[in-house]
Amino acid sequence: MAGNLRLKVVDEAFKRQPVAVTVPKERPSEYFAKYVFNKQKMYKYLPADVYRKMCDVIDNGAPFDRAIADAVAQGIKQWAVENGVTHYTHWFQPLTEGTAEKHDGFVEHDRKGGMVEEFEGKLLVQQEPDASSFPSGGIRSTFEARGYTAWDPTSPVFIIGDTLMIPTIFISYTGEALDYKVPLKKALYAVDKAATAVCQLFNPEVKKVVCNLGWEQEYFLVDEALFAARPDLVMTGRTLMGHDSAKNQQMDDHYFGSIPGRVENFMRDIEIQALELGIPCKTRHNEVAPNQFELAPIFEETNLAVDHNMLMMSIMKRVARKHGFRCLLHEKPFKGINGSGKHNNWSLSTDTGILLHAPGKTPLDNLRFVTFAVETLKGVLDHNGLLKASIMSATNAHRLGANEAPPAIISSFLGKTLTDLLEHVEKADEDALSVASKTAFRLDIPAIPELLIDNTDRNRTSPFAFTGNRFEFRAVGSEANCASAMLTLNTAVAEALTSFRERVDALIAKGEAKETAILKLVREDIKYIKPIIFNGNGYGEEWKREAARRGLDCETSAPLIFDRYLDEASIRMFESQNVMTRLELKARNEIKWETYTKKIQIESRIFGDLCLNHIIPVVTKYQSMLIDNVHKVMEIFPQEKAQKISKENLYLIEKISDHESFIIENVEKMIEARKAANHIDSEREKAIAYHDTVAPLLEEIRYHVDKLETIVDDEAWPLPKYRELLFIR
Ligand code: ADP
Ligand code: MG
């Protein structure tokens, strides 16, 4: 019987032992970045002048001089070959959420009949992968399938196994971005420029502002034997059916609990590999749900942090298999159990320190702090719908608004200290603004308590929370490329800061003193940003009504949320900051809708198969057994007595029939809904049809499957149950 497979894999999972980890003899600080061609290696392997030029590229954003490409490639090759490397690949981030690579060997003919290890500058700098199999949203016509990958020298090359990995950007033949990295880099440039201009109001010495990202990656581990026995997990990354386990997370006993042995070895293993690749892993712990965990490195410059997150996700998946696990990065693998997110801790800093760090040493420093906090919030308010679109996906949609993660409305939690401070600045006496004389300028900004950074009045329900020296964008999905959220946030903030500087300059031109102008505008903006500030419970029904009253975007349908990318205000923002063009935005949306449709389509197909080929046959067999039993009872007992004895079984037989017919009828209906949707030409309309007609049926049918799980003989049930998937480790 099919059920035997489940029991067999459960047994296998229970018996699995921890896999030993080889711990390096050196200390972490010694093997950190061992496989990264960082500045240290550059210093060793590159000629002095080339090394200096590379530093200028990395530190100051100087353009990469093609003339040094051969020398750089030479140095990299030498280092790589010394480390046993035989192949290289351009590593890029197409719009599929994952990463892509195409490996080539170093070997070339030496023209003497032998082979030689070759790696020229031009191979490092640029390649032309046949990109027709990556999504382009119609930018590339089929006759011009070429795309270019070009080295991003600000993200160092690294080694995995026998392969040299070269982080690259990916653009079309006609120059449009086909990846996340190009617009991210442009957004980081935009925010640097805009923030530097505002910093210079306070300190003319500031030359550069860097954006930092510290991500916290949540994930689930499931034993690989159990995983393999769940076609839905294998094909879609989430369970499409499964009744609640009697125990799940209600005891709150998993969060920060002790880490089980097999998992601990897995964590140790990924940390070692991550450290060797220069990813500064620091924190690991259990999460709220059973078998859910989190990993967080120390924050880094955003472009690098994004690459490191992409790399980390692939390390996690690979190493999990070595330990007999599968790593689930899906935002919502289990219904009724907390999903996984990826908090994006975001801040801006100059070489003098973090801009969102309070308190400053002088009132002017504090005014700068308030300016940056307020203008960030202005960007978030002006584009709250767009920011939601930047984190939305078919998979993340299950998590948002499910009373466990931020609601599907973007708002910001500031905590008491910052709220009070803004209120004070807003309401301060007009006198405070007076410029008595140039030297005796009074800035009535109160001292900000030292404790701000450690303040613990955290609000887990807020999608965009201030946490002392940074904002945490918490709505980002666990599976997502952080770049999508980061490029949108940074462009929005860049727009707010650009306009702030222009407004200050306009007031100064009218004869206003600089500080007075700044303070005046900050006070104006504090009033303006009020709708985005919400310190209450984001899960409450009341908040939904209140948010709508405030004019915040409350849309919950993913395909409609994507529309925000094409709002005129969004296009203006991206174009004015030179991040993306209208054409690029349109193309990206086509991909978003298409991806959404495909995900629901695949889920619906697998689900239909599971229902008809796995569940119904087992259920029918069980029902036949019950019918058989009733017949036999009828044979040996007088009618009245037999009726009484068989009462429960007759009830179950009927119940099973009801569930079965609902499932069969509606699977049919779901197939029809898919067919109808597939006939629609427009990607947007098709995605909407999938959202409105196909997705709801998945949920409705599931209810009946889950009910059957509680009725049918446990020995016969074919798919590993929640209690097995979630508690074996
Ligand atoms: P939490 O309490 O939110 O779980 P953690 O300490 O686990 O916080 O991680 C928070 C993340 O935020 C880490 O990656 C940390 O390096 C990062 N972080 C701390 N300060 C900043 C900052 N100023 N800017 C960006 N990221 C930061
Ligand atoms: Mg956090």
Short mmCIF file of C-alpha atoms in Angstrom, two decimals, residues 114-315:
data_model
loop_
_atom_site.label_atom_id
_atom_site.label_comp_id
_atom_site.label_asym_id
_atom_site.label_seq_id
_atom_site.Cartn_x
_atom_site.Cartn_y
_atom_site.Cartn_z
CA GLY A 114 49.40 20.83 -25.88
CA MET A 115 47.14 22.80 -23.56
CA VAL A 116 47.77 25.78 -21.33
CA GLU A 117 45.80 27.52 -18.58
CA GLU A 118 44.54 30.74 -20.12
CA PHE A 119 42.45 33.55 -18.72
CA GLU A 120 42.56 36.86 -20.53
CA GLY A 121 41.23 40.18 -19.37
CA LYS A 122 38.45 40.19 -21.92
CA LEU A 123 37.05 36.95 -20.49
CA LEU A 124 37.03 38.46 -17.04
CA VAL A 125 35.40 41.67 -18.14
CA GLN A 126 32.69 40.61 -20.55
CA GLN A 127 30.83 37.61 -21.92
CA GLU A 128 27.87 37.03 -24.19
CA PRO A 129 25.79 34.21 -22.81
CA ASP A 130 22.94 33.17 -25.07
CA ALA A 131 20.38 34.76 -22.90
CA SER A 132 17.23 33.74 -24.70
CA SER A 133 16.28 31.37 -21.95
CA PHE A 134 16.21 34.08 -19.29
CA PRO A 135 13.16 36.27 -18.84
CA SER A 136 13.38 39.65 -20.52
CA GLY A 137 9.75 40.74 -20.56
CA GLY A 138 9.89 41.26 -24.29
CA ILE A 139 12.98 43.51 -24.31
CA ARG A 140 14.93 41.06 -26.38
CA SER A 141 13.28 40.07 -29.58
CA THR A 142 13.99 36.45 -30.44
CA PHE A 143 16.23 37.34 -33.37
CA GLU A 144 18.47 39.31 -31.03
CA ALA A 145 18.83 36.95 -28.12
CA ARG A 146 22.23 38.17 -27.09
CA GLY A 147 22.76 39.56 -23.65
CA TYR A 148 25.98 40.74 -22.06
CA THR A 149 27.40 39.93 -18.69
CA ALA A 150 30.00 42.38 -17.46
CA TRP A 151 32.19 42.11 -14.38
CA ASP A 152 31.15 44.12 -11.34
CA PRO A 153 34.55 44.91 -9.82
CA THR A 154 32.96 46.17 -6.58
CA SER A 155 31.98 42.61 -5.74
CA PRO A 156 35.08 40.44 -5.50
CA VAL A 157 35.52 37.19 -7.42
CA PHE A 158 35.51 34.02 -5.34
CA ILE A 159 36.08 30.30 -5.60
CA ILE A 160 33.59 27.50 -5.17
CA GLY A 161 35.07 24.05 -5.59
CA ASP A 162 37.08 24.07 -8.81
CA THR A 163 35.37 27.15 -10.21
CA LEU A 164 36.21 30.82 -10.18
CA MET A 165 33.00 32.79 -9.74
CA ILE A 166 32.89 36.26 -11.27
CA PRO A 167 29.99 38.46 -10.10
CA THR A 168 28.57 40.23 -13.13
CA ILE A 169 25.77 42.46 -14.27
CA PHE A 170 23.46 41.24 -17.04
CA ILE A 171 22.19 43.58 -19.75
CA SER A 172 20.52 43.25 -23.13
CA TYR A 173 22.19 43.93 -26.45
CA THR A 174 20.45 47.31 -26.47
CA GLY A 175 21.59 48.17 -22.96
CA GLU A 176 18.51 47.48 -20.85
CA ALA A 177 18.99 45.79 -17.50
CA LEU A 178 18.01 42.12 -17.44
CA ASP A 179 18.97 41.56 -13.83
CA TYR A 180 18.61 43.00 -10.33
CA LYS A 181 22.16 44.22 -10.03
CA VAL A 182 22.17 46.97 -12.64
CA PRO A 183 19.24 48.95 -11.19
CA LEU A 184 20.49 48.22 -7.67
CA LYS A 185 23.87 49.73 -8.45
CA LYS A 186 22.21 52.72 -10.07
CA ALA A 187 19.94 53.19 -7.05
CA LEU A 188 22.93 53.02 -4.72
CA TYR A 189 24.65 55.65 -6.82
CA ALA A 190 21.53 57.82 -6.72
CA VAL A 191 21.17 57.61 -2.96
CA ASP A 192 24.88 58.31 -2.50
CA LYS A 193 24.64 61.45 -4.61
CA ALA A 194 21.43 62.72 -3.00
CA ALA A 195 22.49 61.90 0.57
CA THR A 196 25.93 63.40 0.10
CA ALA A 197 24.34 66.66 -1.06
CA VAL A 198 22.20 66.75 2.08
CA CYS A 199 25.13 65.80 4.33
CA GLN A 200 27.11 68.68 2.89
CA LEU A 201 24.56 71.07 4.35
CA PHE A 202 25.83 69.94 7.72
CA ASN A 203 29.42 69.11 6.92
CA PRO A 204 30.99 70.17 3.60
CA GLU A 205 33.73 67.55 4.06
CA VAL A 206 31.43 64.61 3.37
CA LYS A 207 32.26 63.08 -0.02
CA LYS A 208 30.40 59.82 -0.08
CA VAL A 209 27.43 58.08 1.52
CA VAL A 210 27.30 54.30 1.63
CA CYS A 211 24.16 52.23 1.99
CA ASN A 212 24.36 49.29 4.42
CA LEU A 213 22.32 46.15 4.42
CA GLY A 214 22.16 43.53 7.15
CA TRP A 215 19.81 40.72 6.20
CA GLU A 216 18.37 38.10 8.50
CA GLN A 217 17.58 34.90 6.62
CA GLU A 218 14.84 32.63 7.92
CA TYR A 219 14.44 29.07 6.67
CA PHE A 220 13.01 25.64 7.43
CA LEU A 221 14.81 22.32 7.44
CA VAL A 222 12.98 19.14 6.51
CA ASP A 223 14.44 15.65 6.48
CA GLU A 224 15.23 14.74 2.88
CA ALA A 225 13.41 11.39 2.94
CA LEU A 226 10.21 13.08 4.06
CA PHE A 227 10.76 15.85 1.53
CA ALA A 228 11.14 13.35 -1.30
CA ALA A 229 7.84 11.76 -0.37
CA ARG A 230 6.02 15.10 -0.79
CA PRO A 231 5.74 15.92 -4.51
CA ASP A 232 4.27 19.31 -3.60
CA LEU A 233 7.38 20.27 -1.61
CA VAL A 234 9.65 18.98 -4.35
CA MET A 235 7.87 20.86 -7.12
CA THR A 236 6.61 24.03 -5.43
CA GLY A 237 8.59 24.44 -2.21
CA ARG A 238 5.48 24.36 -0.06
CA THR A 239 2.95 21.86 1.22
CA LEU A 240 -0.29 22.21 -0.71
CA MET A 241 -2.11 19.98 1.77
CA GLY A 242 -1.60 18.80 5.33
CA HIS A 243 -3.70 19.05 8.45
CA ASP A 244 -2.44 20.98 11.47
CA SER A 245 -0.28 18.99 13.77
CA ALA A 246 -1.79 18.53 17.26
CA LYS A 247 1.16 20.44 18.51
CA ASN A 248 2.69 23.19 16.43
CA GLN A 249 4.01 26.46 17.70
CA GLN A 250 1.46 27.20 20.43
CA MET A 251 3.91 26.34 23.22
CA ASP A 252 6.39 28.93 21.97
CA ASP A 253 9.04 26.43 22.92
CA HIS A 254 11.09 26.50 19.74
CA TYR A 255 12.16 30.14 19.61
CA PHE A 256 15.66 30.47 21.06
CA GLY A 257 15.35 26.88 22.29
CA SER A 258 18.44 24.68 22.18
CA ILE A 259 19.49 23.75 18.67
CA PRO A 260 19.16 20.03 17.82
CA GLY A 261 22.35 18.11 16.97
CA ARG A 262 21.79 17.48 13.27
CA VAL A 263 20.78 21.08 12.77
CA GLU A 264 23.69 22.37 14.77
CA ASN A 265 26.12 20.51 12.53
CA PHE A 266 24.39 21.90 9.48
CA MET A 267 24.69 25.42 10.86
CA ARG A 268 28.33 24.98 11.74
CA ASP A 269 29.00 23.70 8.25
CA ILE A 270 27.30 26.57 6.41
CA GLU A 271 28.97 29.10 8.67
CA ILE A 272 32.43 27.75 7.92
CA GLN A 273 31.76 27.79 4.19
CA ALA A 274 30.23 31.25 4.40
CA LEU A 275 33.17 32.65 6.36
CA GLU A 276 35.61 31.17 3.86
CA LEU A 277 33.69 33.05 1.18
CA GLY A 278 33.91 36.29 3.12
CA ILE A 279 30.31 36.32 4.40
CA PRO A 280 30.54 37.61 7.99
CA CYS A 281 28.06 35.20 9.65
CA LYS A 282 27.36 36.08 13.22
CA THR A 283 23.97 35.04 14.53
CA ARG A 284 22.15 31.72 14.43
CA HIS A 285 19.08 30.63 16.30
CA ASN A 286 15.80 28.78 16.25
CA GLU A 287 12.80 30.69 15.00
CA VAL A 288 9.21 30.69 16.20
CA ALA A 289 7.98 27.71 14.21
CA PRO A 290 9.19 24.15 14.72
CA ASN A 291 12.10 23.30 12.38
CA GLN A 292 12.47 26.98 11.52
CA PHE A 293 15.81 28.74 11.94
CA GLU A 294 17.53 32.02 11.22
CA LEU A 295 20.97 33.08 10.14
CA ALA A 296 22.32 36.64 10.04
CA PRO A 297 25.70 38.04 9.11
CA ILE A 298 27.05 41.44 10.10
CA PHE A 299 25.80 44.18 7.80
CA GLU A 300 27.81 45.15 4.73
CA GLU A 301 27.70 47.57 1.82
CA THR A 302 24.42 46.78 0.06
CA ASN A 303 25.65 45.53 -3.32
CA LEU A 304 28.01 43.12 -1.59
CA ALA A 305 25.39 42.13 0.99
CA VAL A 306 22.95 41.26 -1.79
CA ASP A 307 25.53 39.08 -3.54
CA HIS A 308 26.35 37.45 -0.24
CA ASN A 309 22.72 36.69 0.44
CA MET A 310 22.31 35.08 -2.99
CA LEU A 311 25.44 33.08 -2.37
CA MET A 312 24.33 32.13 1.14
CA MET A 313 21.01 30.80 -0.10
CA SER A 314 22.76 28.51 -2.55
CA ILE A 315 25.24 27.35 0.10
#
